[in-house]
C-alpha cells in the first residue's frame, strides 16, 4: 500500500533546525526517512549532530547560513545540492521574538518601542523567509516540484491580548507591553505565503503557512500561563511534539492539492 504521508528520501531544509521546535521537526522527519538539512547560524559538527540526534544522525546535516544573509544561503544551498540534490521541502522555521525577560525597552509601550527591535524581528521573521524562499524555492521551481512550509503563529492572525501581560506591571512596577513586531512579521507571512502559492502555482511548488499556538515550556510565569489557558478552549498548551504531524503532512504527498493555505494548530485559541 502506498503511504501518502511518506517523506522517505525527501530532502528537507529546516531553518533554525537546532532550536526548540526545529529540533523536533528535524528529528521526526529524519526518523521518517527524510534527509534533513538544518540551516544554522553557528557551525555544528558531526559529533554534535550525533549527540543531539543519536538515532538519526546519518540523515541530518547542518549547513551554516543566517536566513538574513542571501550570500550565505546561496553557498549553503550549493553545498546541499552537491551533497543531496535540490531540496523537496523547505521549512521556514527560524524566528525570533522579543524576550519576556528582556530589557524594558524591548517590551516598552508602542509609542516608545525602539525601531532597532522592529528591524531585527522583521529582518529574521519576514525578510529571512523571503530570502530563503527566493534561494531554495527558485531551485524547486526549476526542478518542477517542492513544498514550502512557513512557520507562523496565532499572533499573525490576532493581536496579542495585552491583558495577558498586565500582571507584569502590577508585579514589577514597570510597563510591559507585548511588542508589535512579532505579530506584524507573522501576519505578513500570510500574504507572502499566498503570493508564492500563486506565483509558483503552475511550477509544482506549493506554499503553505502553519499558524501555531503556544507550546508548553518551563520559561513562562504561572500568572501568564493561567491567563493564557483561560483563552484556550482545550485549556492546555501544545506538547512539544504535537506540531510534528502537520509538518509531515505538508511535506508529504498527502497535501498535494494544498497551496496558499493557512493551517491553524492552536487548541482553538483563535476560534473565539
Ligand atoms: N514556541 C512557540 O510557542 C511558538 C509558537 C508559535 C510559533 N512559533 C514559531 O516557531 C518557530 C520556532 O520557534 P521556537 O520556539 O523553536 O524558537 P527557538 O528560539 O527555540 O528556535 C528558533 C531557532 O531559529 C534560529 N535562528 C534565529 N535567527 C536565525 C537566523 N537569522 N538564521 C538562522 N537561524 C536563526 C535560532 O538560533 C533558533 O535555533 C519560530 O518561527 C516561532 O516564531 C513558536
PDB file of C-alpha atoms and ligand atoms in Angstrom:
ATOM      1  CA  UNK A   1       0.000   0.000   0.000  1.00  0.00           C
ATOM      2  CA  UNK A   2       1.340   3.480  -0.865  1.00  0.00           C
ATOM      3  CA  UNK A   3       1.940   5.657   2.195  1.00  0.00           C
ATOM      4  CA  UNK A   4       0.742   9.096   1.134  1.00  0.00           C
ATOM      5  CA  UNK A   5       2.336  10.583   4.261  1.00  0.00           C
ATOM      6  CA  UNK A   6       5.770   9.248   3.341  1.00  0.00           C
ATOM      7  CA  UNK A   7       8.738  11.643   3.404  1.00  0.00           C
ATOM      8  CA  UNK A   8      11.286   8.865   2.881  1.00  0.00           C
ATOM      9  CA  UNK A   9      14.337  10.122   0.970  1.00  0.00           C
ATOM     10  CA  UNK A  10      12.892  13.608   0.590  1.00  0.00           C
ATOM     11  CA  UNK A  11      15.499  16.329   1.076  1.00  0.00           C
ATOM     12  CA  UNK A  12      14.080  18.746   3.646  1.00  0.00           C
ATOM     13  CA  UNK A  13      15.622  22.061   4.716  1.00  0.00           C
ATOM     14  CA  UNK A  14      14.708  23.204   8.226  1.00  0.00           C
ATOM     15  CA  UNK A  15      15.938  26.710   9.037  1.00  0.00           C
ATOM     16  CA  UNK A  16      16.696  27.210  12.728  1.00  0.00           C
ATOM     17  CA  UNK A  17      16.505  23.433  12.990  1.00  0.00           C
ATOM     18  CA  UNK A  18      18.531  23.285  16.216  1.00  0.00           C
ATOM     19  CA  UNK A  19      16.014  25.360  18.197  1.00  0.00           C
ATOM     20  CA  UNK A  20      13.136  24.154  20.352  1.00  0.00           C
ATOM     21  CA  UNK A  21      10.628  23.264  17.626  1.00  0.00           C
ATOM     22  CA  UNK A  22      13.209  22.925  14.842  1.00  0.00           C
ATOM     23  CA  UNK A  23      14.852  20.056  16.729  1.00  0.00           C
ATOM     24  CA  UNK A  24      11.508  18.254  16.909  1.00  0.00           C
ATOM     25  CA  UNK A  25      10.797  18.806  13.217  1.00  0.00           C
ATOM     26  CA  UNK A  26      14.291  17.702  12.162  1.00  0.00           C
ATOM     27  CA  UNK A  27      14.267  14.622  14.359  1.00  0.00           C
ATOM     28  CA  UNK A  28      10.785  13.419  13.440  1.00  0.00           C
ATOM     29  CA  UNK A  29      11.337  13.984   9.704  1.00  0.00           C
ATOM     30  CA  UNK A  30      14.685  12.167   9.849  1.00  0.00           C
ATOM     31  CA  UNK A  31      13.053   9.315  11.788  1.00  0.00           C
ATOM     32  CA  UNK A  32      10.551   9.049   8.938  1.00  0.00           C
ATOM     33  CA  UNK A  33      13.426   8.604   6.474  1.00  0.00           C
ATOM     34  CA  UNK A  34      13.906  12.175   5.195  1.00  0.00           C
ATOM     35  CA  UNK A  35      17.333  13.701   4.618  1.00  0.00           C
ATOM     36  CA  UNK A  36      17.254  16.797   6.777  1.00  0.00           C
ATOM     37  CA  UNK A  37      19.448  19.821   6.076  1.00  0.00           C
ATOM     38  CA  UNK A  38      19.465  22.216   9.013  1.00  0.00           C
ATOM     39  CA  UNK A  39      20.406  25.816   8.257  1.00  0.00           C
ATOM     40  CA  UNK A  40      22.016  27.257  11.369  1.00  0.00           C
ATOM     41  CA  UNK A  41      23.833  30.497  12.155  1.00  0.00           C
ATOM     42  CA  UNK A  42      26.531  28.627  14.034  1.00  0.00           C
ATOM     43  CA  UNK A  43      28.597  25.619  12.910  1.00  0.00           C
ATOM     44  CA  UNK A  44      27.569  22.280  14.361  1.00  0.00           C
ATOM     45  CA  UNK A  45      29.915  19.371  13.677  1.00  0.00           C
ATOM     46  CA  UNK A  46      29.267  15.657  13.118  1.00  0.00           C
ATOM     47  CA  UNK A  47      29.950  14.829  16.787  1.00  0.00           C
ATOM     48  CA  UNK A  48      27.465  17.431  17.956  1.00  0.00           C
ATOM     49  CA  UNK A  49      24.893  16.111  15.482  1.00  0.00           C
ATOM     50  CA  UNK A  50      25.468  12.563  16.742  1.00  0.00           C
ATOM     51  CA  UNK A  51      24.993  13.748  20.322  1.00  0.00           C
ATOM     52  CA  UNK A  52      21.835  15.747  19.644  1.00  0.00           C
ATOM     53  CA  UNK A  53      20.206  13.297  17.222  1.00  0.00           C
ATOM     54  CA  UNK A  54      21.675   9.923  18.276  1.00  0.00           C
ATOM     55  CA  UNK A  55      19.410   7.562  16.315  1.00  0.00           C
ATOM     56  CA  UNK A  56      19.136   9.597  13.093  1.00  0.00           C
ATOM     57  CA  UNK A  57      22.492  11.390  12.798  1.00  0.00           C
ATOM     58  CA  UNK A  58      23.202   9.914   9.337  1.00  0.00           C
ATOM     59  CA  UNK A  59      20.061  11.589   7.992  1.00  0.00           C
ATOM     60  CA  UNK A  60      20.933  15.053   9.324  1.00  0.00           C
ATOM     61  CA  UNK A  61      23.456  17.596   8.082  1.00  0.00           C
ATOM     62  CA  UNK A  62      23.981  21.133   9.295  1.00  0.00           C
ATOM     63  CA  UNK A  63      24.856  23.971   6.901  1.00  0.00           C
ATOM     64  CA  UNK A  64      25.925  27.362   8.177  1.00  0.00           C
ATOM     65  CA  UNK A  65      23.663  30.188   6.998  1.00  0.00           C
ATOM     66  CA  UNK A  66      21.735  33.000   8.571  1.00  0.00           C
ATOM     67  CA  UNK A  67      18.356  33.457   6.895  1.00  0.00           C
ATOM     68  CA  UNK A  68      19.095  37.182   6.687  1.00  0.00           C
ATOM     69  CA  UNK A  69      22.233  36.650   4.570  1.00  0.00           C
ATOM     70  CA  UNK A  70      21.447  35.797   0.954  1.00  0.00           C
ATOM     71  CA  UNK A  71      25.042  35.046   0.017  1.00  0.00           C
ATOM     72  CA  UNK A  72      25.394  32.578   2.896  1.00  0.00           C
ATOM     73  CA  UNK A  73      22.068  30.977   1.924  1.00  0.00           C
ATOM     74  CA  UNK A  74      23.298  30.565  -1.646  1.00  0.00           C
ATOM     75  CA  UNK A  75      26.586  28.999  -0.512  1.00  0.00           C
ATOM     76  CA  UNK A  76      24.848  26.607   1.872  1.00  0.00           C
ATOM     77  CA  UNK A  77      22.352  25.615  -0.809  1.00  0.00           C
ATOM     78  CA  UNK A  78      25.088  24.978  -3.376  1.00  0.00           C
ATOM     79  CA  UNK A  79      26.767  22.644  -0.881  1.00  0.00           C
ATOM     80  CA  UNK A  80      23.469  20.935  -0.112  1.00  0.00           C
ATOM     81  CA  UNK A  81      22.608  20.449  -3.796  1.00  0.00           C
ATOM     82  CA  UNK A  82      26.061  18.895  -4.350  1.00  0.00           C
ATOM     83  CA  UNK A  83      25.512  16.574  -1.348  1.00  0.00           C
ATOM     84  CA  UNK A  84      21.875  15.542  -1.660  1.00  0.00           C
ATOM     85  CA  UNK A  85      20.352  17.320  -4.683  1.00  0.00           C
ATOM     86  CA  UNK A  86      17.700  20.062  -4.956  1.00  0.00           C
ATOM     87  CA  UNK A  87      15.541  20.121  -1.800  1.00  0.00           C
ATOM     88  CA  UNK A  88      11.988  18.777  -1.969  1.00  0.00           C
ATOM     89  CA  UNK A  89      10.779  20.707   1.071  1.00  0.00           C
ATOM     90  CA  UNK A  90      11.709  23.946   2.819  1.00  0.00           C
ATOM     91  CA  UNK A  91      10.520  24.568   6.374  1.00  0.00           C
ATOM     92  CA  UNK A  92      10.931  28.277   7.112  1.00  0.00           C
ATOM     93  CA  UNK A  93      11.098  27.778  10.868  1.00  0.00           C
ATOM     94  CA  UNK A  94      13.831  30.200  12.056  1.00  0.00           C
ATOM     95  CA  UNK A  95      12.243  33.020  14.005  1.00  0.00           C
ATOM     96  CA  UNK A  96      12.793  35.399  16.895  1.00  0.00           C
ATOM     97  CA  UNK A  97      10.570  37.322  19.280  1.00  0.00           C
ATOM     98  CA  UNK A  98      11.105  39.987  21.914  1.00  0.00           C
ATOM     99  CA  UNK A  99      12.167  38.318  25.141  1.00  0.00           C
ATOM    100  CA  UNK A 100       9.676  38.439  28.038  1.00  0.00           C
ATOM    101  CA  UNK A 101      12.683  38.736  30.381  1.00  0.00           C
ATOM    102  CA  UNK A 102      14.461  41.205  28.085  1.00  0.00           C
ATOM    103  CA  UNK A 103      15.081  44.901  28.702  1.00  0.00           C
ATOM    104  CA  UNK A 104      12.189  47.247  29.488  1.00  0.00           C
ATOM    105  CA  UNK A 105      12.888  48.862  26.090  1.00  0.00           C
ATOM    106  CA  UNK A 106      12.077  45.623  24.252  1.00  0.00           C
ATOM    107  CA  UNK A 107       8.722  45.466  25.977  1.00  0.00           C
ATOM    108  CA  UNK A 108       8.025  49.188  26.015  1.00  0.00           C
ATOM    109  CA  UNK A 109       4.659  50.778  25.194  1.00  0.00           C
ATOM    110  CA  UNK A 110       4.113  51.061  21.424  1.00  0.00           C
ATOM    111  CA  UNK A 111       4.736  54.819  21.468  1.00  0.00           C
ATOM    112  CA  UNK A 112       8.308  54.253  22.715  1.00  0.00           C
ATOM    113  CA  UNK A 113       9.143  50.940  21.028  1.00  0.00           C
ATOM    114  CA  UNK A 114      12.640  51.280  19.511  1.00  0.00           C
ATOM    115  CA  UNK A 115      12.936  50.750  15.756  1.00  0.00           C
ATOM    116  CA  UNK A 116      16.009  48.546  16.100  1.00  0.00           C
ATOM    117  CA  UNK A 117      13.950  45.770  17.725  1.00  0.00           C
ATOM    118  CA  UNK A 118      11.357  46.123  14.979  1.00  0.00           C
ATOM    119  CA  UNK A 119      14.088  45.869  12.317  1.00  0.00           C
ATOM    120  CA  UNK A 120      15.712  42.842  13.956  1.00  0.00           C
ATOM    121  CA  UNK A 121      12.473  40.858  14.164  1.00  0.00           C
ATOM    122  CA  UNK A 122      11.178  41.852  10.726  1.00  0.00           C
ATOM    123  CA  UNK A 123      14.595  41.007   9.201  1.00  0.00           C
ATOM    124  CA  UNK A 124      14.606  37.483  10.583  1.00  0.00           C
ATOM    125  CA  UNK A 125      10.925  36.533  10.564  1.00  0.00           C
ATOM    126  CA  UNK A 126       9.883  38.148   7.287  1.00  0.00           C
ATOM    127  CA  UNK A 127      12.885  39.117   5.157  1.00  0.00           C
ATOM    128  CA  UNK A 128      14.543  35.836   6.179  1.00  0.00           C
ATOM    129  CA  UNK A 129      11.596  33.818   4.843  1.00  0.00           C
ATOM    130  CA  UNK A 130      11.597  35.875   1.634  1.00  0.00           C
ATOM    131  CA  UNK A 131      15.335  35.345   1.029  1.00  0.00           C
ATOM    132  CA  UNK A 132      15.341  31.637   1.875  1.00  0.00           C
ATOM    133  CA  UNK A 133      12.309  31.056  -0.354  1.00  0.00           C
ATOM    134  CA  UNK A 134      13.999  33.030  -3.121  1.00  0.00           C
ATOM    135  CA  UNK A 135      17.174  30.933  -2.975  1.00  0.00           C
ATOM    136  CA  UNK A 136      15.634  27.494  -2.446  1.00  0.00           C
ATOM    137  CA  UNK A 137      12.175  27.990  -3.986  1.00  0.00           C
ATOM    138  CA  UNK A 138      13.654  29.091  -7.293  1.00  0.00           C
ATOM    139  CA  UNK A 139      15.631  25.832  -7.486  1.00  0.00           C
ATOM    140  CA  UNK A 140      12.486  23.878  -6.636  1.00  0.00           C
ATOM    141  CA  UNK A 141      10.518  25.709  -9.336  1.00  0.00           C
ATOM    142  CA  UNK A 142      13.207  24.840 -11.885  1.00  0.00           C
ATOM    143  CA  UNK A 143      13.008  21.214 -10.775  1.00  0.00           C
ATOM    144  CA  UNK A 144       9.209  21.411 -11.147  1.00  0.00           C
ATOM    145  CA  UNK A 145       8.338  20.315  -7.591  1.00  0.00           C
ATOM    146  CA  UNK A 146       8.571  21.382  -3.976  1.00  0.00           C
ATOM    147  CA  UNK A 147       6.746  22.287  -0.794  1.00  0.00           C
ATOM    148  CA  UNK A 148       7.461  25.418   1.210  1.00  0.00           C
ATOM    149  CA  UNK A 149       6.140  25.410   4.766  1.00  0.00           C
ATOM    150  CA  UNK A 150       6.143  28.746   6.573  1.00  0.00           C
ATOM    151  CA  UNK A 151       6.002  28.693  10.349  1.00  0.00           C
ATOM    152  CA  UNK A 152       3.592  31.316  11.581  1.00  0.00           C
ATOM    153  CA  UNK A 153       1.760  32.000  14.803  1.00  0.00           C
ATOM    154  CA  UNK A 154      -1.665  32.801  16.185  1.00  0.00           C
ATOM    155  CA  UNK A 155      -0.233  36.300  16.618  1.00  0.00           C
ATOM    156  CA  UNK A 156      -0.131  36.563  12.845  1.00  0.00           C
ATOM    157  CA  UNK A 157      -3.927  36.152  12.903  1.00  0.00           C
ATOM    158  CA  UNK A 158      -4.974  38.035  16.017  1.00  0.00           C
ATOM    159  CA  UNK A 159      -3.278  40.703  18.058  1.00  0.00           C
ATOM    160  CA  UNK A 160      -1.607  39.700  21.316  1.00  0.00           C
ATOM    161  CA  UNK A 161      -4.062  40.299  24.130  1.00  0.00           C
ATOM    162  CA  UNK A 162      -2.266  42.824  26.333  1.00  0.00           C
ATOM    163  CA  UNK A 163      -4.365  41.879  29.369  1.00  0.00           C
ATOM    164  CA  UNK A 164      -2.407  38.588  29.497  1.00  0.00           C
ATOM    165  CA  UNK A 165       0.647  40.614  30.445  1.00  0.00           C
ATOM    166  CA  UNK A 166      -0.971  43.088  32.859  1.00  0.00           C
ATOM    167  CA  UNK A 167       0.334  41.160  35.892  1.00  0.00           C
ATOM    168  CA  UNK A 168       3.871  42.169  34.885  1.00  0.00           C
ATOM    169  CA  UNK A 169       3.339  45.857  35.563  1.00  0.00           C
ATOM    170  CA  UNK A 170       1.463  45.069  38.772  1.00  0.00           C
ATOM    171  CA  UNK A 171       4.317  42.790  39.899  1.00  0.00           C
ATOM    172  CA  UNK A 172       7.361  44.735  38.668  1.00  0.00           C
ATOM    173  CA  UNK A 173       6.071  48.317  38.610  1.00  0.00           C
ATOM    174  CA  UNK A 174       7.374  48.738  35.035  1.00  0.00           C
ATOM    175  CA  UNK A 175       5.074  48.863  31.986  1.00  0.00           C
ATOM    176  CA  UNK A 176       5.144  45.641  29.965  1.00  0.00           C
ATOM    177  CA  UNK A 177       3.628  45.632  26.505  1.00  0.00           C
ATOM    178  CA  UNK A 178       3.863  42.687  24.115  1.00  0.00           C
ATOM    179  CA  UNK A 179       5.546  44.314  21.126  1.00  0.00           C
ATOM    180  CA  UNK A 180       4.109  44.815  17.660  1.00  0.00           C
ATOM    181  CA  UNK A 181       6.958  43.403  15.562  1.00  0.00           C
ATOM    182  CA  UNK A 182       6.453  39.651  16.039  1.00  0.00           C
ATOM    183  CA  UNK A 183       2.721  39.958  15.300  1.00  0.00           C
ATOM    184  CA  UNK A 184       3.343  42.130  12.236  1.00  0.00           C
ATOM    185  CA  UNK A 185       6.060  39.796  10.901  1.00  0.00           C
ATOM    186  CA  UNK A 186       3.947  36.645  11.276  1.00  0.00           C
ATOM    187  CA  UNK A 187       0.899  38.358   9.817  1.00  0.00           C
ATOM    188  CA  UNK A 188       2.915  39.332   6.744  1.00  0.00           C
ATOM    189  CA  UNK A 189       3.698  35.631   6.235  1.00  0.00           C
ATOM    190  CA  UNK A 190       0.008  35.098   5.439  1.00  0.00           C
ATOM    191  CA  UNK A 191       0.276  37.031   2.211  1.00  0.00           C
ATOM    192  CA  UNK A 192       3.867  36.075   1.461  1.00  0.00           C
ATOM    193  CA  UNK A 193       2.503  32.508   1.508  1.00  0.00           C
ATOM    194  CA  UNK A 194      -0.394  33.364  -0.807  1.00  0.00           C
ATOM    195  CA  UNK A 195       1.916  35.311  -3.091  1.00  0.00           C
ATOM    196  CA  UNK A 196       4.348  32.392  -3.539  1.00  0.00           C
ATOM    197  CA  UNK A 197       1.475  29.890  -3.841  1.00  0.00           C
ATOM    198  CA  UNK A 198       0.096  31.819  -6.802  1.00  0.00           C
ATOM    199  CA  UNK A 199       3.477  32.783  -8.251  1.00  0.00           C
ATOM    200  CA  UNK A 200       4.729  29.187  -8.414  1.00  0.00           C
ATOM    201  CA  UNK A 201       1.240  27.622  -8.711  1.00  0.00           C
ATOM    202  CA  UNK A 202       1.933  26.069 -12.114  1.00  0.00           C
ATOM    203  CA  UNK A 203       5.550  25.165 -11.328  1.00  0.00           C
ATOM    204  CA  UNK A 204       4.741  22.370  -8.900  1.00  0.00           C
ATOM    205  CA  UNK A 205       5.870  24.342  -5.845  1.00  0.00           C
ATOM    206  CA  UNK A 206       3.248  24.504  -3.098  1.00  0.00           C
ATOM    207  CA  UNK A 207       3.483  27.075  -0.300  1.00  0.00           C
ATOM    208  CA  UNK A 208       1.507  26.873   2.926  1.00  0.00           C
ATOM    209  CA  UNK A 209       1.537  28.555   6.319  1.00  0.00           C
ATOM    210  CA  UNK A 210       1.032  26.938   9.708  1.00  0.00           C
ATOM    211  CA  UNK A 211      -0.216  29.194  12.488  1.00  0.00           C
ATOM    212  CA  UNK A 212       0.860  27.631  15.760  1.00  0.00           C
ATOM    213  CA  UNK A 213      -0.417  28.368  19.238  1.00  0.00           C
ATOM    214  CA  UNK A 214       1.760  28.304  22.353  1.00  0.00           C
ATOM    215  CA  UNK A 215       3.994  25.363  23.235  1.00  0.00           C
ATOM    216  CA  UNK A 216       4.440  24.129  26.782  1.00  0.00           C
ATOM    217  CA  UNK A 217       7.817  25.299  28.118  1.00  0.00           C
ATOM    218  CA  UNK A 218       9.159  25.903  31.584  1.00  0.00           C
ATOM    219  CA  UNK A 219      10.041  29.513  30.874  1.00  0.00           C
ATOM    220  CA  UNK A 220       6.626  31.174  31.312  1.00  0.00           C
ATOM    221  CA  UNK A 221       5.324  32.761  34.527  1.00  0.00           C
ATOM    222  CA  UNK A 222       2.414  30.977  36.188  1.00  0.00           C
ATOM    223  CA  UNK A 223       0.324  34.162  36.020  1.00  0.00           C
ATOM    224  CA  UNK A 224       0.778  34.280  32.257  1.00  0.00           C
ATOM    225  CA  UNK A 225       0.004  30.592  31.748  1.00  0.00           C
ATOM    226  CA  UNK A 226      -3.179  30.755  33.854  1.00  0.00           C
ATOM    227  CA  UNK A 227      -4.463  33.800  31.950  1.00  0.00           C
ATOM    228  CA  UNK A 228      -3.440  32.296  28.579  1.00  0.00           C
ATOM    229  CA  UNK A 229      -5.105  28.944  29.231  1.00  0.00           C
ATOM    230  CA  UNK A 230      -8.362  30.700  30.118  1.00  0.00           C
ATOM    231  CA  UNK A 231      -8.403  31.745  26.461  1.00  0.00           C
ATOM    232  CA  UNK A 232      -7.616  28.310  25.004  1.00  0.00           C
ATOM    233  CA  UNK A 233     -10.748  26.170  24.500  1.00  0.00           C
ATOM    234  CA  UNK A 234      -8.686  22.976  25.053  1.00  0.00           C
ATOM    235  CA  UNK A 235      -7.324  24.546  28.272  1.00  0.00           C
ATOM    236  CA  UNK A 236      -3.763  23.444  27.600  1.00  0.00           C
ATOM    237  CA  UNK A 237      -0.681  24.398  25.616  1.00  0.00           C
ATOM    238  CA  UNK A 238       0.678  22.162  22.868  1.00  0.00           C
ATOM    239  CA  UNK A 239       3.108  19.441  23.836  1.00  0.00           C
ATOM    240  CA  UNK A 240       6.440  19.984  22.091  1.00  0.00           C
ATOM    241  CA  UNK A 241       5.810  17.009  19.753  1.00  0.00           C
ATOM    242  CA  UNK A 242       2.285  17.984  18.725  1.00  0.00           C
ATOM    243  CA  UNK A 243       3.322  20.077  15.716  1.00  0.00           C
ATOM    244  CA  UNK A 244       5.354  17.333  14.037  1.00  0.00           C
ATOM    245  CA  UNK A 245       2.318  15.777  12.350  1.00  0.00           C
ATOM    246  CA  UNK A 246       1.220  18.864  10.455  1.00  0.00           C
ATOM    247  CA  UNK A 247       4.779  19.488   9.252  1.00  0.00           C
ATOM    248  CA  UNK A 248       4.962  15.938   7.925  1.00  0.00           C
ATOM    249  CA  UNK A 249       1.530  16.290   6.310  1.00  0.00           C
ATOM    250  CA  UNK A 250       2.523  19.434   4.413  1.00  0.00           C
ATOM    251  CA  UNK A 251       5.901  17.915   3.470  1.00  0.00           C
ATOM    252  CA  UNK A 252       4.273  14.789   2.041  1.00  0.00           C
ATOM    253  CA  UNK A 253       2.060  13.999  -0.945  1.00  0.00           C
ATOM    254  CA  UNK A 254      -0.926  13.780   1.420  1.00  0.00           C
ATOM    255  CA  UNK A 255      -1.237  17.564   0.967  1.00  0.00           C
ATOM    256  CA  UNK A 256      -0.622  17.506  -2.807  1.00  0.00           C
ATOM    257  CA  UNK A 257      -3.648  19.737  -3.637  1.00  0.00           C
ATOM    258  CA  UNK A 258      -2.961  22.271  -0.880  1.00  0.00           C
ATOM    259  CA  UNK A 259      -1.316  25.576  -1.576  1.00  0.00           C
ATOM    260  CA  UNK A 260      -1.832  29.096  -0.250  1.00  0.00           C
ATOM    261  CA  UNK A 261      -3.459  27.717   2.916  1.00  0.00           C
ATOM    262  CA  UNK A 262      -3.163  28.792   6.497  1.00  0.00           C
ATOM    263  CA  UNK A 263      -3.335  25.697   8.694  1.00  0.00           C
ATOM    264  CA  UNK A 264      -4.201  26.720  12.234  1.00  0.00           C
ATOM    265  CA  UNK A 265      -2.975  24.448  15.050  1.00  0.00           C
ATOM    266  CA  UNK A 266      -3.771  26.304  18.261  1.00  0.00           C
ATOM    267  CA  UNK A 267      -6.008  24.268  20.573  1.00  0.00           C
ATOM    268  CA  UNK A 268      -8.836  26.576  19.469  1.00  0.00           C
ATOM    269  CA  UNK A 269      -7.253  29.872  20.636  1.00  0.00           C
ATOM    270  CA  UNK A 270      -8.463  31.790  17.559  1.00  0.00           C
ATOM    271  CA  UNK A 271     -11.883  30.076  17.495  1.00  0.00           C
ATOM    272  CA  UNK A 272     -13.498  32.601  19.828  1.00  0.00           C
TER     273      UNK A 272
HETATM  274  N1  LIG B   1       7.445  28.176  20.713  1.00  0.00           N
HETATM  275  C1  LIG B   1       6.221  28.597  20.487  1.00  0.00           C
HETATM  276  O1  LIG B   1       5.366  28.581  21.382  1.00  0.00           O
HETATM  277  C2  LIG B   1       5.841  29.089  19.109  1.00  0.00           C
HETATM  278  C3  LIG B   1       4.517  29.406  18.857  1.00  0.00           C
HETATM  279  C4  LIG B   1       4.157  29.843  17.591  1.00  0.00           C
HETATM  280  C5  LIG B   1       5.108  29.950  16.607  1.00  0.00           C
HETATM  281  N2  LIG B   1       6.405  29.656  16.886  1.00  0.00           N
HETATM  282  C6  LIG B   1       7.389  29.807  15.818  1.00  0.00           C
HETATM  283  O2  LIG B   1       8.084  28.588  15.669  1.00  0.00           O
HETATM  284  C7  LIG B   1       9.396  28.849  15.182  1.00  0.00           C
HETATM  285  C8  LIG B   1      10.423  28.165  16.085  1.00  0.00           C
HETATM  286  O3  LIG B   1      10.296  28.693  17.382  1.00  0.00           O
HETATM  287  P1  LIG B   1      10.987  28.056  18.664  1.00  0.00           P
HETATM  288  O4  LIG B   1      10.031  28.193  19.774  1.00  0.00           O
HETATM  289  O5  LIG B   1      11.538  26.731  18.347  1.00  0.00           O
HETATM  290  O6  LIG B   1      12.157  29.126  18.912  1.00  0.00           O
HETATM  291  P2  LIG B   1      13.706  28.883  19.207  1.00  0.00           P
HETATM  292  O7  LIG B   1      14.260  30.203  19.602  1.00  0.00           O
HETATM  293  O8  LIG B   1      13.871  27.732  20.143  1.00  0.00           O
HETATM  294  O9  LIG B   1      14.265  28.455  17.790  1.00  0.00           O
HETATM  295  C9  LIG B   1      14.468  29.358  16.742  1.00  0.00           C
HETATM  296  C10 LIG B   1      15.726  28.949  16.018  1.00  0.00           C
HETATM  297  O10 LIG B   1      15.947  29.861  14.929  1.00  0.00           O
HETATM  298  C11 LIG B   1      17.324  30.186  14.928  1.00  0.00           C
HETATM  299  N3  LIG B   1      17.527  31.480  14.255  1.00  0.00           N
HETATM  300  C12 LIG B   1      17.220  32.720  14.708  1.00  0.00           C
HETATM  301  N4  LIG B   1      17.606  33.652  13.830  1.00  0.00           N
HETATM  302  C13 LIG B   1      18.165  32.986  12.779  1.00  0.00           C
HETATM  303  C14 LIG B   1      18.763  33.380  11.565  1.00  0.00           C
HETATM  304  N5  LIG B   1      18.881  34.663  11.254  1.00  0.00           N
HETATM  305  N6  LIG B   1      19.203  32.428  10.723  1.00  0.00           N
HETATM  306  C15 LIG B   1      19.110  31.105  11.031  1.00  0.00           C
HETATM  307  N7  LIG B   1      18.575  30.659  12.186  1.00  0.00           N
HETATM  308  C16 LIG B   1      18.115  31.593  13.048  1.00  0.00           C
HETATM  309  C17 LIG B   1      17.745  30.228  16.392  1.00  0.00           C
HETATM  310  O11 LIG B   1      19.141  30.096  16.529  1.00  0.00           O
HETATM  311  C18 LIG B   1      16.972  29.025  16.928  1.00  0.00           C
HETATM  312  O12 LIG B   1      17.728  27.832  16.748  1.00  0.00           O
HETATM  313  C19 LIG B   1       9.555  30.364  15.135  1.00  0.00           C
HETATM  314  O13 LIG B   1       9.324  30.831  13.822  1.00  0.00           O
HETATM  315  C20 LIG B   1       8.470  30.831  16.084  1.00  0.00           C
HETATM  316  O14 LIG B   1       8.036  32.137  15.800  1.00  0.00           O
HETATM  317  C21 LIG B   1       6.797  29.218  18.107  1.00  0.00           C
END
